[in-house]
CSV table of C-alpha atoms (C1' of nucleotides) in Angstrom, one decimal:
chain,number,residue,atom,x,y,z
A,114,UNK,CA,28.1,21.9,-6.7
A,115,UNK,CA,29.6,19.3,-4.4
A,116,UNK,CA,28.3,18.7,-0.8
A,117,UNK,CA,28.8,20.2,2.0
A,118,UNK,CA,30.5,17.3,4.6
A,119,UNK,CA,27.3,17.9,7.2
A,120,UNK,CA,25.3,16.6,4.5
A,121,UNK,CA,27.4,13.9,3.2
A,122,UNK,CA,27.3,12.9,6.8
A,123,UNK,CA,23.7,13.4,6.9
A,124,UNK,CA,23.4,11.2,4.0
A,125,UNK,CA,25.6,8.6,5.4
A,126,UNK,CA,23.0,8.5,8.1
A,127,UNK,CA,20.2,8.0,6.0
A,128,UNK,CA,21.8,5.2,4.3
A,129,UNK,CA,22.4,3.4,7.3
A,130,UNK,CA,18.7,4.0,8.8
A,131,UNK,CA,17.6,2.5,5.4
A,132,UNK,CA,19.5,-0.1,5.9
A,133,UNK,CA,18.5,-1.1,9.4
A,134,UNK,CA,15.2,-1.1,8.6
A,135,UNK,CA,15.7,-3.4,5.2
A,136,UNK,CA,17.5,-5.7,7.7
A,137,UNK,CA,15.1,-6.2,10.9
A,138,UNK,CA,12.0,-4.3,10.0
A,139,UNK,CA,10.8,-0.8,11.3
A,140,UNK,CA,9.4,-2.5,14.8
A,141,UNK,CA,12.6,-3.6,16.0
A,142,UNK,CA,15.0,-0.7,14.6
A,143,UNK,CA,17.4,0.7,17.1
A,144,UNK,CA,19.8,3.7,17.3
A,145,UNK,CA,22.4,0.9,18.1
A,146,UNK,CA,21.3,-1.2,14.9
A,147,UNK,CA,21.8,2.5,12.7
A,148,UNK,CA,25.2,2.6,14.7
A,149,UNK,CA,26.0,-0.2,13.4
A,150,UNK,CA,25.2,0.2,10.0
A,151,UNK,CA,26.7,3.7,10.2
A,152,UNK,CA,30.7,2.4,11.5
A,153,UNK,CA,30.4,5.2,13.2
A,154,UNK,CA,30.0,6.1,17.4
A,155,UNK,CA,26.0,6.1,18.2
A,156,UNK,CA,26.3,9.7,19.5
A,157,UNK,CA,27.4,11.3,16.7
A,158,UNK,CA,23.8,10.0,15.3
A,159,UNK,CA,22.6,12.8,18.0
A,160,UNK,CA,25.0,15.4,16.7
A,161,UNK,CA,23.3,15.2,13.1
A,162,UNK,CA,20.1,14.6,14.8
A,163,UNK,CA,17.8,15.6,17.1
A,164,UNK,CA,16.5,12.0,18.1
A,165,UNK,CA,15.5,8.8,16.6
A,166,UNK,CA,12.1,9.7,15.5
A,167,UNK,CA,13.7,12.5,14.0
A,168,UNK,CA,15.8,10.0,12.3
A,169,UNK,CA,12.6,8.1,11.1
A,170,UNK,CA,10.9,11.2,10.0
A,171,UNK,CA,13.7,12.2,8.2
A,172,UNK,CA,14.5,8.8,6.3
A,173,UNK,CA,10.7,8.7,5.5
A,174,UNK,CA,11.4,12.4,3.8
A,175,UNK,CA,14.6,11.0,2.2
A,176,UNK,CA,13.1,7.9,0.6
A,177,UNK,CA,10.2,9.6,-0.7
A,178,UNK,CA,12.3,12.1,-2.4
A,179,UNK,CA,14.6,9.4,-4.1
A,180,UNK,CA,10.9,7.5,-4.8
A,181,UNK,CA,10.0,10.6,-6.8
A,182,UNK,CA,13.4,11.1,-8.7
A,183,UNK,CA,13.3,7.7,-9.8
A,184,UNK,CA,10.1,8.0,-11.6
A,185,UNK,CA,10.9,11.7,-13.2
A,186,UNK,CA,9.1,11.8,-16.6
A,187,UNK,CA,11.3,10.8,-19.9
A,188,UNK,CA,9.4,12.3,-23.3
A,189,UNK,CA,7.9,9.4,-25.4
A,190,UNK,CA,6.2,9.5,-28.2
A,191,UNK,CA,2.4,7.9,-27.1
A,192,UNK,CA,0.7,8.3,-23.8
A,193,UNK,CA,0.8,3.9,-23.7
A,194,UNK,CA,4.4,4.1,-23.8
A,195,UNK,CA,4.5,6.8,-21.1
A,196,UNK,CA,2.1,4.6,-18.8
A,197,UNK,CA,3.8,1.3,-19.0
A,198,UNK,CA,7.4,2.8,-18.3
A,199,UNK,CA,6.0,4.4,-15.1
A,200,UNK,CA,4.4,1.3,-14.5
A,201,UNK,CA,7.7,-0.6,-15.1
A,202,UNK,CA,9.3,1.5,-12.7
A,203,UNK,CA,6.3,1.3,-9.7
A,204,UNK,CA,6.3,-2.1,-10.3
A,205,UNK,CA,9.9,-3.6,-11.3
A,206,UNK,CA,9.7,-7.3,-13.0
A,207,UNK,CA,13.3,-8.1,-12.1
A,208,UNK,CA,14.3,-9.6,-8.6
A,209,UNK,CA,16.6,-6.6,-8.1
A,210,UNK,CA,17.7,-6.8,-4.5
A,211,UNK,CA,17.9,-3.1,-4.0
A,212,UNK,CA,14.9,-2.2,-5.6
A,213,UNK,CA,13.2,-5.0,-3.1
A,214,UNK,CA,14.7,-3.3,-0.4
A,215,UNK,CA,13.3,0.1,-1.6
A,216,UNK,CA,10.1,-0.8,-2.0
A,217,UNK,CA,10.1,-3.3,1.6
A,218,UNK,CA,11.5,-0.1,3.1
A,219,UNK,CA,8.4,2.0,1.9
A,220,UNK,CA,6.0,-0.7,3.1
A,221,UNK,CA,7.9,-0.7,6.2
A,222,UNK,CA,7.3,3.1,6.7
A,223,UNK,CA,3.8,3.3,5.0
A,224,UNK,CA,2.4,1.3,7.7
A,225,UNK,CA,3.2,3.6,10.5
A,226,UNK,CA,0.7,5.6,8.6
A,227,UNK,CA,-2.0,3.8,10.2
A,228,UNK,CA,-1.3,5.1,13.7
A,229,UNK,CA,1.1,8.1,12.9
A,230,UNK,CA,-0.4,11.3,11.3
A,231,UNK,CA,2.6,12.7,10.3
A,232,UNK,CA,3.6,9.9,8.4
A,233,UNK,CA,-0.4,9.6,6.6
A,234,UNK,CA,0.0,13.3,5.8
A,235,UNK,CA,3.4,12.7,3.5
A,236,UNK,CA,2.1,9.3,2.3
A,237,UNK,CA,-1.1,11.0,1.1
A,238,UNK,CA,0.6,14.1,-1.0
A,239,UNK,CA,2.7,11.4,-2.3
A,240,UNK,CA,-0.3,9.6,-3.6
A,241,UNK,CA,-1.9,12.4,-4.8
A,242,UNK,CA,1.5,13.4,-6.8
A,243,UNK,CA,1.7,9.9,-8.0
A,244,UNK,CA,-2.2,9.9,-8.8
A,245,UNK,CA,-2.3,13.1,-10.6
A,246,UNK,CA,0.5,12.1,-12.7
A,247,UNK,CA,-1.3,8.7,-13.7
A,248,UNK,CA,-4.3,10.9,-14.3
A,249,UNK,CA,-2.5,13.4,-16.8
A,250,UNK,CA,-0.9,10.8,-19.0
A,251,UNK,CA,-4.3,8.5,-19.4
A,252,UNK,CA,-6.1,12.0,-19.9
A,253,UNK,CA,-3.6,12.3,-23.1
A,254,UNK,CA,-4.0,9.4,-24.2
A,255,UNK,CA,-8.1,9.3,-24.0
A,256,UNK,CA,-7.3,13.1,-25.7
A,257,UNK,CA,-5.2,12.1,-29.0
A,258,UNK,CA,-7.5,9.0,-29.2
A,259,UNK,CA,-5.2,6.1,-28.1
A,260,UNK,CA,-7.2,5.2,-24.9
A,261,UNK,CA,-11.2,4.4,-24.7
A,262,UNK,CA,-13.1,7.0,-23.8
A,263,UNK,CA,-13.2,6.1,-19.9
A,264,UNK,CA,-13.7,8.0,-16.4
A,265,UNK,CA,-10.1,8.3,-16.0
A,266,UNK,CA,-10.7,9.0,-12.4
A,267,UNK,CA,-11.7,5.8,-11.8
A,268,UNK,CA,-9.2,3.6,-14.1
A,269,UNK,CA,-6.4,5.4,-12.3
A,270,UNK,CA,-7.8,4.6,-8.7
A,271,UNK,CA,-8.0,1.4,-10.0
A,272,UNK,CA,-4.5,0.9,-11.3
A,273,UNK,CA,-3.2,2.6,-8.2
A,274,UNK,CA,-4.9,0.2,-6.0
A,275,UNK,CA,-3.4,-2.6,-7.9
A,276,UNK,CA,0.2,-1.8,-8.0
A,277,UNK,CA,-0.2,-0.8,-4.0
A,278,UNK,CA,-1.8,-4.7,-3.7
A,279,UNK,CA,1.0,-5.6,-5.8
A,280,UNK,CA,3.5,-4.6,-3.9
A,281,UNK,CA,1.9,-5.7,-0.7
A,282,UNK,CA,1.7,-9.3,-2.3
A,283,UNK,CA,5.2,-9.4,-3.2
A,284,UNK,CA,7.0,-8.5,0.1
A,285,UNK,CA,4.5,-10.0,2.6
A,286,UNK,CA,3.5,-13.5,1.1
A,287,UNK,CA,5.5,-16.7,-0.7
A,288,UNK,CA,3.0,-17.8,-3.6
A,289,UNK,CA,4.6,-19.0,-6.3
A,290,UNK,CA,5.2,-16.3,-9.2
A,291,UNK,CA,3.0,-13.9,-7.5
A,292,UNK,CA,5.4,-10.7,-9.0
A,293,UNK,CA,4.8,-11.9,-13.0
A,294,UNK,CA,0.9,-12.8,-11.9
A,295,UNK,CA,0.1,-9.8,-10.6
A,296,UNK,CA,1.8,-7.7,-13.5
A,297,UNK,CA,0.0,-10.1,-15.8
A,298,UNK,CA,-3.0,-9.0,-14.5
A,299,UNK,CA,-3.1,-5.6,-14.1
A,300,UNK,CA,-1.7,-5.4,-18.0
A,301,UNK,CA,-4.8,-7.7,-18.4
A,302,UNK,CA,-7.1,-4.6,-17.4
A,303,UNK,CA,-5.5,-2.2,-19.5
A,304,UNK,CA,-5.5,-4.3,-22.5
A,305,UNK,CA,-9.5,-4.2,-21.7
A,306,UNK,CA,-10.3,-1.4,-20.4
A,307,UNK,CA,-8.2,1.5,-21.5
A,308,UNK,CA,-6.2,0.6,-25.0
A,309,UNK,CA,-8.2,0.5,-28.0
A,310,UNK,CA,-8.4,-2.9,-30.7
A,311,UNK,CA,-10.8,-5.2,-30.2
A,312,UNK,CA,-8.6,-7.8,-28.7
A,313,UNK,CA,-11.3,-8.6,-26.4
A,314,UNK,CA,-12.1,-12.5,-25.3
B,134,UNK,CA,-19.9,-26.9,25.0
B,135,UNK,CA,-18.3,-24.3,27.7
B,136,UNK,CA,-14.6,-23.1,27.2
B,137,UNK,CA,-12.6,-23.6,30.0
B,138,UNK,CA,-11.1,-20.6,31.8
B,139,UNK,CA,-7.7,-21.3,30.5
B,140,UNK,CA,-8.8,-20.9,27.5
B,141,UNK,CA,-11.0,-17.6,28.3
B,142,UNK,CA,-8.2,-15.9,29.6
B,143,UNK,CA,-5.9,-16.9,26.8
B,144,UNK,CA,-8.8,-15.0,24.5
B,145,UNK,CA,-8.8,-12.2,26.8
B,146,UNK,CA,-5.0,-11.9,26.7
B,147,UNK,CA,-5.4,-11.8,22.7
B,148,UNK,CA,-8.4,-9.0,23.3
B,149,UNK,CA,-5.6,-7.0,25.0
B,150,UNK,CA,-3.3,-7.3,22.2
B,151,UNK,CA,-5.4,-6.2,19.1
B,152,UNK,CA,-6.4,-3.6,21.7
B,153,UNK,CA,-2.5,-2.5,22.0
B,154,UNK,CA,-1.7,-3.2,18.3
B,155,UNK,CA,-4.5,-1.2,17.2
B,156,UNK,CA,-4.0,1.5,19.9
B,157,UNK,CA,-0.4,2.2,18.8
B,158,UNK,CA,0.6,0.2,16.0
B,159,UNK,CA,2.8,-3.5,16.2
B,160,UNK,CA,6.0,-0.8,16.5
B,161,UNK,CA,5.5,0.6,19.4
B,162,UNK,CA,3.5,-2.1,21.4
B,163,UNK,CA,4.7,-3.3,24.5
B,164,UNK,CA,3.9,-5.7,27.1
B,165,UNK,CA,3.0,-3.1,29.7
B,166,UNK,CA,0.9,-1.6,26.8
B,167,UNK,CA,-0.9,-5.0,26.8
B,168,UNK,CA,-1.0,-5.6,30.3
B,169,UNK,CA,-3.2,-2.0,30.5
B,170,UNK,CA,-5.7,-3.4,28.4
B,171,UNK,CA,-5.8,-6.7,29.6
B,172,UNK,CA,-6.8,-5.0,33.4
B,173,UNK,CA,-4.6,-7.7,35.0
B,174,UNK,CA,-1.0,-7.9,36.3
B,175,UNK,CA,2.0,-8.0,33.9
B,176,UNK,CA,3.3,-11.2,34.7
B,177,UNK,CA,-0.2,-12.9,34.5
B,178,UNK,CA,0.7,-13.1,31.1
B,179,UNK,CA,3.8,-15.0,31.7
B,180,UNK,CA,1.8,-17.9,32.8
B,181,UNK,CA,-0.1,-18.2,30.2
B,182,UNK,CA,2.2,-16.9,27.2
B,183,UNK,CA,6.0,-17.5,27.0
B,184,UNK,CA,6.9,-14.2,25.9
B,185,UNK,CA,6.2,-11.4,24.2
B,186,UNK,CA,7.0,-12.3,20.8
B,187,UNK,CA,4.5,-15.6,21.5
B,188,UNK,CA,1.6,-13.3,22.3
B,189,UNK,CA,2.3,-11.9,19.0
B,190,UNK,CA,2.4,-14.8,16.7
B,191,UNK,CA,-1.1,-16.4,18.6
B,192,UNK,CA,-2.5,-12.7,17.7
B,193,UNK,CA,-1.9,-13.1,14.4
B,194,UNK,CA,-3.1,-16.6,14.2
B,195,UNK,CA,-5.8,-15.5,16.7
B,196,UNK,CA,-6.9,-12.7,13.6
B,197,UNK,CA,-6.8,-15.0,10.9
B,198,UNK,CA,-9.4,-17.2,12.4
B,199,UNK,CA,-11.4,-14.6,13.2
B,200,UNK,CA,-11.0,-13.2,9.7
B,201,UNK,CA,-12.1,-16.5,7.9
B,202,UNK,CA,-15.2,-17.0,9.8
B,203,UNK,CA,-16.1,-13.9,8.6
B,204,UNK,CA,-16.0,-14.9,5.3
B,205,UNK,CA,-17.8,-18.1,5.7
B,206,UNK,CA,-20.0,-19.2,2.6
B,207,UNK,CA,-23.3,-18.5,2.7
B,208,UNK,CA,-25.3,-20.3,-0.4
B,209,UNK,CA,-26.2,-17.7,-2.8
B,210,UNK,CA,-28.7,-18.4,-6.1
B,211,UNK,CA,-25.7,-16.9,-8.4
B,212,UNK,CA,-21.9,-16.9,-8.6
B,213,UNK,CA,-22.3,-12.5,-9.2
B,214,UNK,CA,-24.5,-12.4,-5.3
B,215,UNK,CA,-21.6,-14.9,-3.9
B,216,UNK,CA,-18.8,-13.0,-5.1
B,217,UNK,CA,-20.3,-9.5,-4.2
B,218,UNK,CA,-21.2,-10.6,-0.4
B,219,UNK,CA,-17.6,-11.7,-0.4
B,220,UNK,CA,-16.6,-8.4,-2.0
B,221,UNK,CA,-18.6,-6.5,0.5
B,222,UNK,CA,-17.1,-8.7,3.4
B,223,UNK,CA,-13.6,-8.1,2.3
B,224,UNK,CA,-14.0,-4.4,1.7
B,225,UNK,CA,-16.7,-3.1,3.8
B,226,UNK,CA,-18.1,0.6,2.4
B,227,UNK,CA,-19.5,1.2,6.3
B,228,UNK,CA,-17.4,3.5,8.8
B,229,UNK,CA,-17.5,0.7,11.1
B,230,UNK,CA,-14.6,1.6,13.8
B,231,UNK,CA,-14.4,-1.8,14.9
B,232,UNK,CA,-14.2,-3.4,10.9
B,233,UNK,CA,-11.5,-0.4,10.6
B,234,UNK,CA,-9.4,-1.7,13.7
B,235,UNK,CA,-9.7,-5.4,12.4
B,236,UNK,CA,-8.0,-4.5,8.7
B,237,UNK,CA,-5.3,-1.9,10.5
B,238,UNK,CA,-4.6,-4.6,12.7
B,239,UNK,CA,-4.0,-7.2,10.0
B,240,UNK,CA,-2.4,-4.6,7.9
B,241,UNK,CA,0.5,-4.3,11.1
B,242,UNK,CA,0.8,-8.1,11.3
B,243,UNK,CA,1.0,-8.4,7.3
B,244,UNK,CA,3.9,-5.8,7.3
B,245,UNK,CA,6.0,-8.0,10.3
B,246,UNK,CA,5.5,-10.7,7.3
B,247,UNK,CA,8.2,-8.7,5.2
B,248,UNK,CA,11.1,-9.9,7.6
B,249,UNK,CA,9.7,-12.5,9.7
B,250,UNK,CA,9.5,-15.8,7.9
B,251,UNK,CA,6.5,-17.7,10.1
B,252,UNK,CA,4.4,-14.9,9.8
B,253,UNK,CA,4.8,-14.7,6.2
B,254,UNK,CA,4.3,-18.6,5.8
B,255,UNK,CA,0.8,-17.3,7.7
B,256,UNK,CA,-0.2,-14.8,5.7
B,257,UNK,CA,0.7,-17.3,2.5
B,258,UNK,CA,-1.4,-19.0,3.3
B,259,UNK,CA,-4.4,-17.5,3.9
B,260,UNK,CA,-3.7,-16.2,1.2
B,261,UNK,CA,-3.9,-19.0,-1.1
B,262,UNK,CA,-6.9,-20.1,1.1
B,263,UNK,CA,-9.0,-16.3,0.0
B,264,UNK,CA,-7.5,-16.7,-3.5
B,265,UNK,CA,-8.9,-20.7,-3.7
B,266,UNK,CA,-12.3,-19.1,-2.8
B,267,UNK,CA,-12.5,-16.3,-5.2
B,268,UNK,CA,-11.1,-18.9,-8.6
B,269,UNK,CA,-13.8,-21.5,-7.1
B,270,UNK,CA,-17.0,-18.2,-7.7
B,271,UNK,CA,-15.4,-17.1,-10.7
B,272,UNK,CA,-15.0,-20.8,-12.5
B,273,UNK,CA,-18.6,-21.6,-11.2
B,274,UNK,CA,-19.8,-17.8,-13.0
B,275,UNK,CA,-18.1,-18.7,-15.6
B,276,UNK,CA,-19.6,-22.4,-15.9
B,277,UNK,CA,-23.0,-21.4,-15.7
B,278,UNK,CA,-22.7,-18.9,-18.5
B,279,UNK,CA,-23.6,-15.9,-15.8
B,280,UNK,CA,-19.6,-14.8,-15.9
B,281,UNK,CA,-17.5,-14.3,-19.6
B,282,UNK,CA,-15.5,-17.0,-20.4
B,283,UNK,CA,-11.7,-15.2,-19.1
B,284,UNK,CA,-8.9,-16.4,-17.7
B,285,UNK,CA,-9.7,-17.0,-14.3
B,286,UNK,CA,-6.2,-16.9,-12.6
B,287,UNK,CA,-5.8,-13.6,-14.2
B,288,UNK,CA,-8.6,-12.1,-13.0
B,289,UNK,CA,-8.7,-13.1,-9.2
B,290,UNK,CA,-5.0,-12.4,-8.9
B,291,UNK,CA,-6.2,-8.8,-10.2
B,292,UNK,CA,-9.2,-8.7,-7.5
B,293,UNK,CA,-7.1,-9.9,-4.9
B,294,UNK,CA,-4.3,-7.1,-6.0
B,295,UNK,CA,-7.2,-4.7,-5.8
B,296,UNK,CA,-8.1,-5.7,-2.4
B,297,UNK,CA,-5.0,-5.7,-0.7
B,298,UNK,CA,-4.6,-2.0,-2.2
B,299,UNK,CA,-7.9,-1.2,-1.2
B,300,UNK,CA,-7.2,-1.9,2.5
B,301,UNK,CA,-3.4,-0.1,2.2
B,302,UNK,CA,-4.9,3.5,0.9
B,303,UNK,CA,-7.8,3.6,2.9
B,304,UNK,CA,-5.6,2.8,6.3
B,305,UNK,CA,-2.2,5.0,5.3
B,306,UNK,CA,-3.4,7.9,3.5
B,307,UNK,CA,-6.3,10.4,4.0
B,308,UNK,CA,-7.7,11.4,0.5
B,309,UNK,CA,-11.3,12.3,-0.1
B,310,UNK,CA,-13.7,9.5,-0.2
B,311,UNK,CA,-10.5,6.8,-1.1
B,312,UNK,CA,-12.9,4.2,0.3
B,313,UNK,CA,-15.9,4.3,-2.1
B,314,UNK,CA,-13.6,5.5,-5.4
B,315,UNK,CA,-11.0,2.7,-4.8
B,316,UNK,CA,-14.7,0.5,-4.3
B,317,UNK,CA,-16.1,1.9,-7.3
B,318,UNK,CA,-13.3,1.3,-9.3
B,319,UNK,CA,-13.5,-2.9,-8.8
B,320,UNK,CA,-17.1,-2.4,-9.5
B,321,UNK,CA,-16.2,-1.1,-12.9
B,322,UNK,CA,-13.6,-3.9,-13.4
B,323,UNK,CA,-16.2,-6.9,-12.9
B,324,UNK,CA,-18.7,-4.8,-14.9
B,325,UNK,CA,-16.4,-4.7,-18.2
B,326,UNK,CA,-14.3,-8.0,-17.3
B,327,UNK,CA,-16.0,-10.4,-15.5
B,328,UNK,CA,-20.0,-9.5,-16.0
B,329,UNK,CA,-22.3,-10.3,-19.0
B,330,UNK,CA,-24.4,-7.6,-20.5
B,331,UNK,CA,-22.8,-4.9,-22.9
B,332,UNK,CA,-23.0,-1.4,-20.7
B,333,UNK,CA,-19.5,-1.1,-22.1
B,334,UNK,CA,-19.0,2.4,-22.4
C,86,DG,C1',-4.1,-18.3,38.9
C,87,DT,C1',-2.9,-14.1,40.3
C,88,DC,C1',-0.2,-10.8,42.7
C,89,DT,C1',4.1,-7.8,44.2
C,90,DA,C1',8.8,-7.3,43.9
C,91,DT,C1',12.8,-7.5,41.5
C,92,DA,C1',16.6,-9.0,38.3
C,93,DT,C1',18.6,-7.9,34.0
C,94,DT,C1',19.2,-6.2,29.7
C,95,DC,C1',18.5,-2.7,26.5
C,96,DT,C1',17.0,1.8,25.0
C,97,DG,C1',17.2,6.7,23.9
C,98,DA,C1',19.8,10.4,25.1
C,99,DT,C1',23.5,13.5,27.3
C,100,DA,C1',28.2,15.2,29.3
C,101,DG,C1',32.5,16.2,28.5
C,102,DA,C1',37.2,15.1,26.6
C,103,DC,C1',39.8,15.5,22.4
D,223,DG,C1',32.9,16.5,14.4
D,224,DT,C1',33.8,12.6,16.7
D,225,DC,C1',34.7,9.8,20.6
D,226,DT,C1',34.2,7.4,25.4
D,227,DA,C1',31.7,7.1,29.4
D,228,DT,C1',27.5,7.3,31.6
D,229,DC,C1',22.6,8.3,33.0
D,230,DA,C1',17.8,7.5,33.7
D,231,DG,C1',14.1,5.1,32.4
D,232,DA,C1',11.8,1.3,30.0
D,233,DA,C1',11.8,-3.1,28.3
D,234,DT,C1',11.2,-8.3,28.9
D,235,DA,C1',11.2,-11.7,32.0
D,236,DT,C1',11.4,-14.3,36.6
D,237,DA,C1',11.0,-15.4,41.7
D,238,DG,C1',8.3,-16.2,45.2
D,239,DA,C1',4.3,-15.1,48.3
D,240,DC,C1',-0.7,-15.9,48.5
DNA sequence: GTCTATATTCTGATAGAC
DNA sequence: GTCTATCAGAATATAGAC
């Protein structure tokens, strides 16, 4: 099923909005700084597109969507293993530059949340797909008897509003080994809270 | 000890611009935005700010103060009533518009952090400055006995993960009661972590 | 210190040729 | 589909009067 060329070009478009806004940040992102990126002329943007904000919207839509693909759900055997390669994913221990750039790019966006509804209203059924899909898998696991019997509702707020901190810690501050700390940490909780063995100190 | 008028205007200049920021977000604030709040003339704040961009580097350092006072010790009988009043400081459960507007606006400046290196050496720290304070409670709980004896690093870098996340799903998304669940959810990590007493569950 | 007026550059967006 | 040329308006910033 190959492509149509309007939404190769579409793509292309997308990649170079990502792109801009990995480079200089959402607040100074320009149709000439996407032209750029592009190689191509800065009206054909308008030919694919309605207008910049259309643009944003659309790259918001287009990131989410890869977000979502990247963390599709691979069969394991217990609901830990399940857990900690999500978690793996959300939260990527390598100094990948692209997955930086992904996950910068997301913060970037996010934030326009704050004063743009359209952007809080994809941001929050994101969330709510990403909760819910936390929520199944430590269900299972307090099911089959691998987790501690816990209000999964709140260890799953919890984790979520750790790897979101995370994330913010990583992108927005210097401290030295903040990534591997943080991780530490938040393994630190489950190893308490949710897995079972009385490792406890 | 009066200020001088300089220095009053300079303040109301930086009124202005949380105003703006928090009106419309760091991305779309402009000087003519600030200039409406401020009730003034435009170039009035030529004379007393270079340019735009130097308007928004005082901001931020003009928050940050503000923000630490805040969160100035107050001398507490235990290390659980310190670290709570902080908690409570840091993450307030009111509806407070104005608290709201203070953590958005931080949360725009914190994001500008991602590609602009002075404001992330800010936010770095303050940072290690919040973190510092949290390690000193938790050392002190744990000293005294009223804390378990954990590894302290771990568990404020886990707090302050949780904070930071707090703030980010309360200001970009709109789920049901995200506030007091992601609240609740730190609550239950100090009571099983941190916390003597067995109401583990 | 504060204003009005203006210079200048840049922005998003469109028209029209190919 | 893609380009060049161009528009109208907004942006930051400055000059100079009071």
């Amino acid at each position: 099923m190959p492509e149509d060329s309007e939404q190769q070009t579409r793509d292309a478009i997308m990649k170079a909005a990502f792109n801009a806004v990995a480079m200089n940040g959402y607040s100074q992102v320009s149709i000439t700084d996407i032209t750029e990126e592009f190689g191509k002329s800065r009206s054909l943007l308008y030919y694919h597109y309605d207008s910049k904000d259309d643009i944003l919207v659309s790259l918001l839509e287009y990131v989410l969507i890869e977000l979502m693909a990247e963390l599709e759900n691979e069969s394991t055997e217990t609901a830990r293993e399940e857990l900690e390669l999500l978690l793996e994913k959300l939260l990527p221990s390598s100094n990948d530059a692209s997955e930086r750039e992904m996950y910068a790019v997301i913060l970037e966006l996010r934030v326009q949340a704050v004063t743009n509804e359209s952007f809080r209203e994809q941001f929050t059924a994101v969330d709510q797909q990403l909760f819910e899909r936390i929520d199944d898998i430590v269900q299972r696991g307090i099911e089959n008897g691998e987790f501690q019997p816990v209000d999964s509702n709140l260890v799953c707020e919890h984790i979520f509003a750790s790897l979101n901190g995370a994330h913010m810690n990583k992108l927005t501050t210097s401290r030295d080994g903040i990534t591997e700390r943080t991780k530490a940490s938040l393994y630190d909780y489950l190893n308490h809270r949710l897995y079972r063995g009385d490792e406890n100190t």
